[in-house]
């Protein structure tokens, strides 16, 4: 598989390579061109994790020329096409930024390439890899928290896990590819390295490359193993450590300068990677107590072996010396970086001494550690003391390279110490150690190794004591370092870096710069100058000011001691000066506070001069002395106040002067401005807002027109755009948009009636007019209705001719007829009949003419005729209606009616034949009975009435029941 | 600075519609005010009427940018979407792709997204459909074009490209000088 792939890779990539050459201008040969690119990418840590993980193997290959690393092997085959593609595309992107290439064209090209690639790959290999991705719906909303559970970090995890395993293995059997692994790990851990350097330092020999958490886990599980191993490894580690050198120097150089240089650009990377790694790592939450315990356990072991350690220290030094011989060949590597091998050798020699001797002092230093603030304080002090040098040191980039190698050297040494003495060392100490060689390098080249050896040996006694103290302190230091988190670590590193600088500086000043390096305080040194043990004791006594270097420095030559004393004196003087300055500042600040206290009172008095004077008088009497002081204060403050007042007034004037004057705003304001400018700055002719003419309506209109014009333009544009959208999307947007607008309009149209507003009077209904109209209309209608019979008057008139005789002949019949309707009609009808009479008198006046015919029985006839006349039309109209209504349901009745009516004209035509007839009806006319029968059906039939009563009873009962039920239902609720 | 011609508008809308579909009309017809597109230095800016009026006070040659740049017209009069439009298009995106944290960086360096880096994808994504690329934390990272349809993505080789890179937020750093 891999071969095939490689083959494809080479075939496939030959064309792009040329491009690369052209673009990058790299002079590398074709096949090699790829590698440099990768390496460069790695160096400028701009590569993704994936790529980093994948590329690093290649780098390792290219660098180490060990063809295959097991880890990288798995990934390589896959990566080949991807990487190349990615790089190409990346290149394309860059070129694309040159504007002229079209995204689509480029896309097409990419697609084509991709297709060809796929053909090749598919033909060669189809890996049924289960790289699950989720297909989600359109409305998917991802749960961010699930994120961390996703198996997205597969590659990384594998790598990291493998690396860890490899590391473990590597520690035991000096694994060859550690370099590469470490490079990988470095890249990944860049972020972590900073925060976890302390851990790193502790366990560098075992798991440099693992992530922080992994490391912790490893610690717990492997601590015991390590302790044992370390002894064994001491020898191995020296040899293997040599290998580590290059790799560790960047990651392990606790100076964070490496890390900084790497991580500056890749910080974001680091964070991401860190997070990503953390997700999959075992998470071990360490409390302070746990850490303390850990530290104690670590520290106790050393205590037991302190006796032997003192002896071992010398032996360990020898070890290192011995190891130097082995390291010799490695030095050139470092030398490549920037330091000459000679220097390194010298530094190694020095470093051993120093590290041996400095272990205690450094520990002591950490005893003195009191929070970050103290750190800063110390640093600032040192910096202030050694400003000149500090400036050099600030540029970490310059130093970084130098420092890297020394630190690596120190790391080499650590294993040697690991035999016994180094177990005690806290992570911080490790870092110090690592730094110490750096500092010493430049300084102590002159000093011979032998001269220091005796010191070390002699120091062994003191070491014991100091170690006991330090060992006890170890947990504390561990605590501090751990509890304070990554930032503090960084600070520590900074510290170290800065410390290192001062040290170097000191070295330039004096050979024994080491002594003053960290805390640079005189008292310990002075004491140390006398006796070493005493100095050790003094260290113990002094928590914060204990100086480790002193014991080392003091035993040195007398000349050095003298110089040291001189220097210390100078330092003392400086410190004193600083203290004086501080005091000054303190005083000043205190005064400030006092002022602040006084001010409010003063303001109170200042407002009222009389009361002030009174009060002052009172105070004078009570205690004149205080008053004097107060007066002085008052004066001063009073002046201040006045001046401030003046200033305020001035400032007010200024502000007024430069205020925007509303009268000059707008067009009218412009006119005013012109006028003003004509008059000049004469105060007498200042144009106030009084002169301002209100903006004419025209202007406003113009403005409005402009606005509307703009809006119209925009609206038109919008319309156009929408049209285009429509055409592009092939959707009818009008509907939706119009709907939207309609809805908006509707929304606006909803007006809540506000009775207080006059505008809303339009929404009020005017009730007054309508009823009046209706009344009048009703009257009119009634009148019309009543006039209708007038129309029939003609008929009546025509009929009247017949009526004369009829009325005269049949009075009885009329009475009988009246009876029938009397039965039929209720009293109301009668009243109705009577009521209309007065109304109709006037109306039926024309009918009065008819009465003129009956001169003889004027009154009777009048009444009768009147009754008949009035009743008849009313009754007919009234009776006909139900019948006519019935006609719809029963046609027979209508036919009957028609039948009745048909004969009626006949009857009318034959009035004389039947004298019994009154009007259209004869006496005991059946039709009348039928009509009344129709009308009085209920009254006549008992059965129907019974039925009706029964039904009503039932209905009543039902109603009551329902009512009760409803009540019951309501009540429980 | 001038309004877009109809042709330009069409070209641009076609491009944008690839990513947000009919939601495009929401950009044009916004309920919260009048927004418009303006062409300036071959770049299309999307701005509110208010900003447009304010920008009118600045001479064209001095004006660097106004509103939000949606993209630019290439010399061949095609529209190229810029990453700056992401803020406006991401909320309306019809088709989305979530990429795994491991592939995020790769994408943010301008690389295409491989299937191995594909965390989630909207169903029914067709081939060459414009997609908005999200991180698994739902942070929009950029624009892409689906190299494979959702169905094809299942079958395809894990190292095959599934999303073609179009624009990513890394350009804010990488193309700092050209982005406006």
Tab-separated table of C-alpha atoms in Angstrom, chain A residues 446-700:
chain	number	residue	atom	x	y	z
A	446	UNK	CA	38.266	30.601	34.076
A	447	UNK	CA	37.596	28.742	37.238
A	448	UNK	CA	38.931	25.278	37.279
A	449	UNK	CA	36.900	22.306	37.983
A	450	UNK	CA	39.238	20.986	40.607
A	451	UNK	CA	39.068	24.105	42.605
A	452	UNK	CA	35.383	23.654	42.970
A	453	UNK	CA	35.409	20.030	43.724
A	454	UNK	CA	36.879	20.477	47.121
A	455	UNK	CA	34.272	23.076	47.731
A	456	UNK	CA	31.625	20.698	46.859
A	457	UNK	CA	33.055	18.112	49.101
A	458	UNK	CA	33.429	20.541	51.869
A	459	UNK	CA	30.020	21.781	51.213
A	460	UNK	CA	28.643	18.361	51.639
A	461	UNK	CA	28.332	18.884	55.345
A	462	UNK	CA	26.463	22.035	54.928
A	463	UNK	CA	24.509	20.457	52.194
A	464	UNK	CA	23.162	17.945	54.580
A	465	UNK	CA	21.778	20.593	56.754
A	466	UNK	CA	20.483	22.674	54.000
A	467	UNK	CA	19.011	19.684	52.364
A	468	UNK	CA	17.107	18.812	55.399
A	469	UNK	CA	15.635	22.246	55.292
A	470	UNK	CA	15.109	22.145	51.638
A	471	UNK	CA	13.618	18.739	51.693
A	472	UNK	CA	11.143	19.886	54.200
A	473	UNK	CA	10.404	22.764	52.013
A	474	UNK	CA	10.005	20.726	48.937
A	475	UNK	CA	6.342	20.112	49.389
A	476	UNK	CA	5.837	23.762	49.860
A	477	UNK	CA	7.610	24.667	46.728
A	478	UNK	CA	5.787	22.010	44.893
A	479	UNK	CA	2.585	23.375	46.224
A	480	UNK	CA	3.333	26.840	45.225
A	481	UNK	CA	4.387	26.006	41.810
A	482	UNK	CA	1.446	23.777	41.199
A	483	UNK	CA	-1.183	25.819	42.818
A	484	UNK	CA	-0.329	28.956	41.073
A	485	UNK	CA	-1.025	27.562	37.687
A	486	UNK	CA	0.378	28.170	34.326
A	487	UNK	CA	0.832	31.862	34.709
A	488	UNK	CA	2.959	31.458	37.686
A	489	UNK	CA	4.971	28.939	35.913
A	490	UNK	CA	5.582	31.408	33.273
A	491	UNK	CA	6.530	33.895	35.842
A	492	UNK	CA	8.889	31.410	37.234
A	493	UNK	CA	10.409	31.025	33.890
A	494	UNK	CA	10.652	34.689	33.442
A	495	UNK	CA	12.245	34.818	36.755
A	496	UNK	CA	14.694	32.281	35.775
A	497	UNK	CA	15.442	34.036	32.620
A	498	UNK	CA	15.924	37.252	34.411
A	499	UNK	CA	17.864	35.632	37.090
A	500	UNK	CA	20.074	34.156	34.584
A	501	UNK	CA	20.720	37.505	33.126
A	502	UNK	CA	21.672	39.104	36.348
A	503	UNK	CA	23.895	36.223	36.995
A	504	UNK	CA	25.641	36.659	33.788
A	505	UNK	CA	26.039	40.255	34.511
A	506	UNK	CA	27.406	39.551	37.871
A	507	UNK	CA	29.729	37.190	36.277
A	508	UNK	CA	31.018	39.940	34.167
A	509	UNK	CA	31.405	42.042	37.214
A	510	UNK	CA	32.761	39.361	39.384
A	511	UNK	CA	33.482	35.779	38.977
A	512	UNK	CA	31.201	34.894	41.792
A	513	UNK	CA	28.178	36.358	40.209
A	514	UNK	CA	26.303	33.223	41.039
A	515	UNK	CA	26.164	34.123	44.639
A	516	UNK	CA	24.290	37.309	44.088
A	517	UNK	CA	22.208	36.039	41.283
A	518	UNK	CA	18.865	35.228	42.702
A	519	UNK	CA	18.089	37.337	45.662
A	520	UNK	CA	21.078	39.559	45.629
A	521	UNK	CA	20.852	40.576	49.206
A	522	UNK	CA	23.719	41.502	51.332
A	523	UNK	CA	23.044	40.256	54.811
A	524	UNK	CA	23.298	36.611	53.939
A	525	UNK	CA	26.327	37.212	51.883
A	526	UNK	CA	28.023	39.104	54.571
A	527	UNK	CA	27.318	36.357	56.949
A	528	UNK	CA	28.291	33.797	54.451
A	529	UNK	CA	31.543	35.512	53.967
A	530	UNK	CA	32.517	34.466	57.443
A	531	UNK	CA	31.660	30.832	57.592
A	532	UNK	CA	29.773	28.561	55.391
A	533	UNK	CA	27.888	26.703	58.087
A	534	UNK	CA	26.988	29.966	59.631
A	535	UNK	CA	25.722	31.131	56.346
A	536	UNK	CA	23.658	28.029	56.089
A	537	UNK	CA	22.196	28.712	59.447
A	538	UNK	CA	21.584	32.234	58.530
A	539	UNK	CA	19.756	30.947	55.520
A	540	UNK	CA	17.511	28.961	57.710
A	541	UNK	CA	16.891	31.932	59.876
A	542	UNK	CA	16.173	34.183	56.998
A	543	UNK	CA	13.199	33.044	55.114
A	544	UNK	CA	13.075	35.558	52.412
A	545	UNK	CA	16.621	36.684	52.178
A	546	UNK	CA	18.475	33.467	52.233
A	547	UNK	CA	20.960	33.286	49.470
A	548	UNK	CA	22.029	30.017	48.122
A	549	UNK	CA	24.940	31.190	46.140
A	550	UNK	CA	26.708	32.591	49.150
A	551	UNK	CA	27.826	29.395	50.668
A	552	UNK	CA	29.288	28.514	47.388
A	553	UNK	CA	30.825	31.827	46.787
A	554	UNK	CA	32.283	32.350	50.224
A	555	UNK	CA	34.603	29.435	50.274
A	556	UNK	CA	36.174	30.816	47.174
A	557	UNK	CA	39.274	32.857	47.260
A	558	UNK	CA	39.787	35.781	49.592
A	559	UNK	CA	40.027	38.152	46.770
A	560	UNK	CA	36.614	37.130	45.674
A	561	UNK	CA	35.368	37.616	49.173
A	562	UNK	CA	36.718	41.106	49.263
A	563	UNK	CA	35.217	41.919	45.963
A	564	UNK	CA	32.055	40.429	47.103
A	565	UNK	CA	32.021	42.576	50.153
A	566	UNK	CA	32.612	45.637	48.123
A	567	UNK	CA	29.855	44.732	45.842
A	568	UNK	CA	27.581	43.942	48.685
A	569	UNK	CA	28.309	47.275	50.208
A	570	UNK	CA	27.428	48.938	46.982
A	571	UNK	CA	24.258	46.925	46.813
A	572	UNK	CA	23.445	47.926	50.341
A	573	UNK	CA	23.848	51.539	49.484
A	574	UNK	CA	21.611	51.120	46.536
A	575	UNK	CA	19.013	49.363	48.535
A	576	UNK	CA	19.095	52.048	51.135
A	577	UNK	CA	18.649	54.646	48.498
A	578	UNK	CA	15.742	52.685	47.195
A	579	UNK	CA	14.210	52.433	50.596
A	580	UNK	CA	14.560	56.147	51.034
A	581	UNK	CA	12.838	56.658	47.770
A	582	UNK	CA	10.130	54.314	48.802
A	583	UNK	CA	9.680	56.181	52.013
A	584	UNK	CA	9.387	59.377	50.113
A	585	UNK	CA	6.767	57.901	47.926
A	586	UNK	CA	4.994	56.522	50.937
A	587	UNK	CA	4.982	59.868	52.610
A	588	UNK	CA	3.733	61.550	49.531
A	589	UNK	CA	0.977	59.036	49.253
A	590	UNK	CA	0.110	59.438	52.897
A	591	UNK	CA	-0.118	63.171	52.411
A	592	UNK	CA	-2.379	62.622	49.514
A	593	UNK	CA	-4.635	60.565	51.675
A	594	UNK	CA	-4.670	63.295	54.295
A	595	UNK	CA	-5.613	65.817	51.707
A	596	UNK	CA	-8.410	63.688	50.562
A	597	UNK	CA	-9.661	63.534	54.110
A	598	UNK	CA	-9.482	67.255	54.540
A	599	UNK	CA	-11.020	68.187	51.278
A	600	UNK	CA	-14.600	67.429	52.003
A	601	UNK	CA	-14.522	69.465	55.189
A	602	UNK	CA	-12.850	72.225	53.377
A	603	UNK	CA	-15.437	72.280	50.685
A	604	UNK	CA	-18.064	72.609	53.342
A	605	UNK	CA	-16.333	75.604	54.836
A	606	UNK	CA	-15.342	77.102	51.593
A	607	UNK	CA	-18.934	77.497	50.599
A	608	UNK	CA	-19.641	79.761	53.543
A	609	UNK	CA	-16.865	82.114	54.478
A	610	UNK	CA	-18.545	83.543	57.533
A	611	UNK	CA	-19.285	80.270	59.157
A	612	UNK	CA	-15.808	79.209	58.333
A	613	UNK	CA	-14.293	82.146	60.091
A	614	UNK	CA	-16.556	81.589	63.028
A	615	UNK	CA	-15.592	78.037	63.285
A	616	UNK	CA	-12.001	78.875	62.928
A	617	UNK	CA	-12.414	81.355	65.719
A	618	UNK	CA	-13.857	78.729	67.915
A	619	UNK	CA	-11.090	76.429	67.017
A	620	UNK	CA	-8.583	79.131	67.667
A	621	UNK	CA	-9.844	79.493	71.146
A	622	UNK	CA	-9.891	75.802	71.776
A	623	UNK	CA	-6.517	74.917	70.385
A	624	UNK	CA	-4.642	77.587	68.595
A	625	UNK	CA	-1.839	75.360	67.556
A	626	UNK	CA	-4.008	73.122	65.523
A	627	UNK	CA	-5.650	76.115	64.099
A	628	UNK	CA	-2.356	77.383	62.792
A	629	UNK	CA	-1.775	74.212	60.952
A	630	UNK	CA	-5.305	74.213	59.685
A	631	UNK	CA	-5.080	77.765	58.544
A	632	UNK	CA	-2.105	76.984	56.503
A	633	UNK	CA	-3.984	74.136	54.994
A	634	UNK	CA	-6.970	76.324	54.432
A	635	UNK	CA	-4.905	78.900	52.727
A	636	UNK	CA	-3.317	76.431	50.495
A	637	UNK	CA	-6.528	74.683	49.772
A	638	UNK	CA	-8.375	77.950	49.485
A	639	UNK	CA	-5.975	79.111	46.869
A	640	UNK	CA	-6.332	75.873	45.156
A	641	UNK	CA	-10.046	76.153	45.304
A	642	UNK	CA	-10.045	79.676	43.966
A	643	UNK	CA	-7.699	78.804	41.246
A	644	UNK	CA	-9.806	75.851	40.390
A	645	UNK	CA	-12.794	78.126	40.325
A	646	UNK	CA	-11.070	80.440	37.970
A	647	UNK	CA	-10.001	77.580	35.880
A	648	UNK	CA	-13.494	76.316	35.846
A	649	UNK	CA	-14.793	79.653	34.803
A	650	UNK	CA	-12.147	79.847	32.158
A	651	UNK	CA	-12.962	76.455	30.984
A	652	UNK	CA	-16.607	77.350	31.002
A	653	UNK	CA	-15.873	80.382	28.902
A	654	UNK	CA	-13.891	78.287	26.567
A	655	UNK	CA	-16.559	75.721	26.379
A	656	UNK	CA	-19.119	78.401	25.746
A	657	UNK	CA	-16.940	79.880	23.108
A	658	UNK	CA	-16.650	76.620	21.313
A	659	UNK	CA	-20.132	75.426	21.914
A	660	UNK	CA	-22.290	74.718	18.971
A	661	UNK	CA	-24.618	77.630	18.725
A	662	UNK	CA	-28.046	76.480	17.835
A	663	UNK	CA	-28.955	79.757	16.216
A	664	UNK	CA	-26.365	79.107	13.539
A	665	UNK	CA	-27.627	75.663	12.766
A	666	UNK	CA	-29.570	74.965	9.685
A	667	UNK	CA	-30.182	77.133	6.673
A	668	UNK	CA	-31.711	79.988	8.534
A	669	UNK	CA	-28.794	79.760	10.873
A	670	UNK	CA	-26.488	80.079	7.940
A	671	UNK	CA	-28.130	83.307	6.945
A	672	UNK	CA	-27.727	84.508	10.458
A	673	UNK	CA	-24.124	83.452	10.363
A	674	UNK	CA	-23.558	85.461	7.244
A	675	UNK	CA	-25.092	88.473	8.884
A	676	UNK	CA	-22.931	87.966	11.920
A	677	UNK	CA	-19.832	87.691	9.831
A	678	UNK	CA	-20.735	90.982	8.215
A	679	UNK	CA	-20.873	92.700	11.545
A	680	UNK	CA	-17.629	91.175	12.662
A	681	UNK	CA	-17.035	90.263	16.216
A	682	UNK	CA	-18.636	93.346	17.639
A	683	UNK	CA	-20.396	92.381	20.820
A	684	UNK	CA	-23.084	94.938	20.242
A	685	UNK	CA	-24.211	93.223	17.118
A	686	UNK	CA	-24.185	89.727	18.246
A	687	UNK	CA	-26.799	87.671	16.544
A	688	UNK	CA	-28.754	85.805	19.116
A	689	UNK	CA	-31.271	83.157	18.609
A	690	UNK	CA	-33.833	85.965	18.702
A	691	UNK	CA	-32.773	86.926	15.222
A	692	UNK	CA	-33.222	83.449	14.041
A	693	UNK	CA	-35.989	83.144	11.548
A	694	UNK	CA	-37.811	79.953	11.738
A	695	UNK	CA	-37.048	77.694	8.875
A	696	UNK	CA	-39.389	78.440	6.114
A	697	UNK	CA	-41.711	75.715	5.108
A	698	UNK	CA	-40.237	75.677	1.676
A	699	UNK	CA	-36.878	74.736	2.997
A	700	UNK	CA	-38.352	72.031	5.071
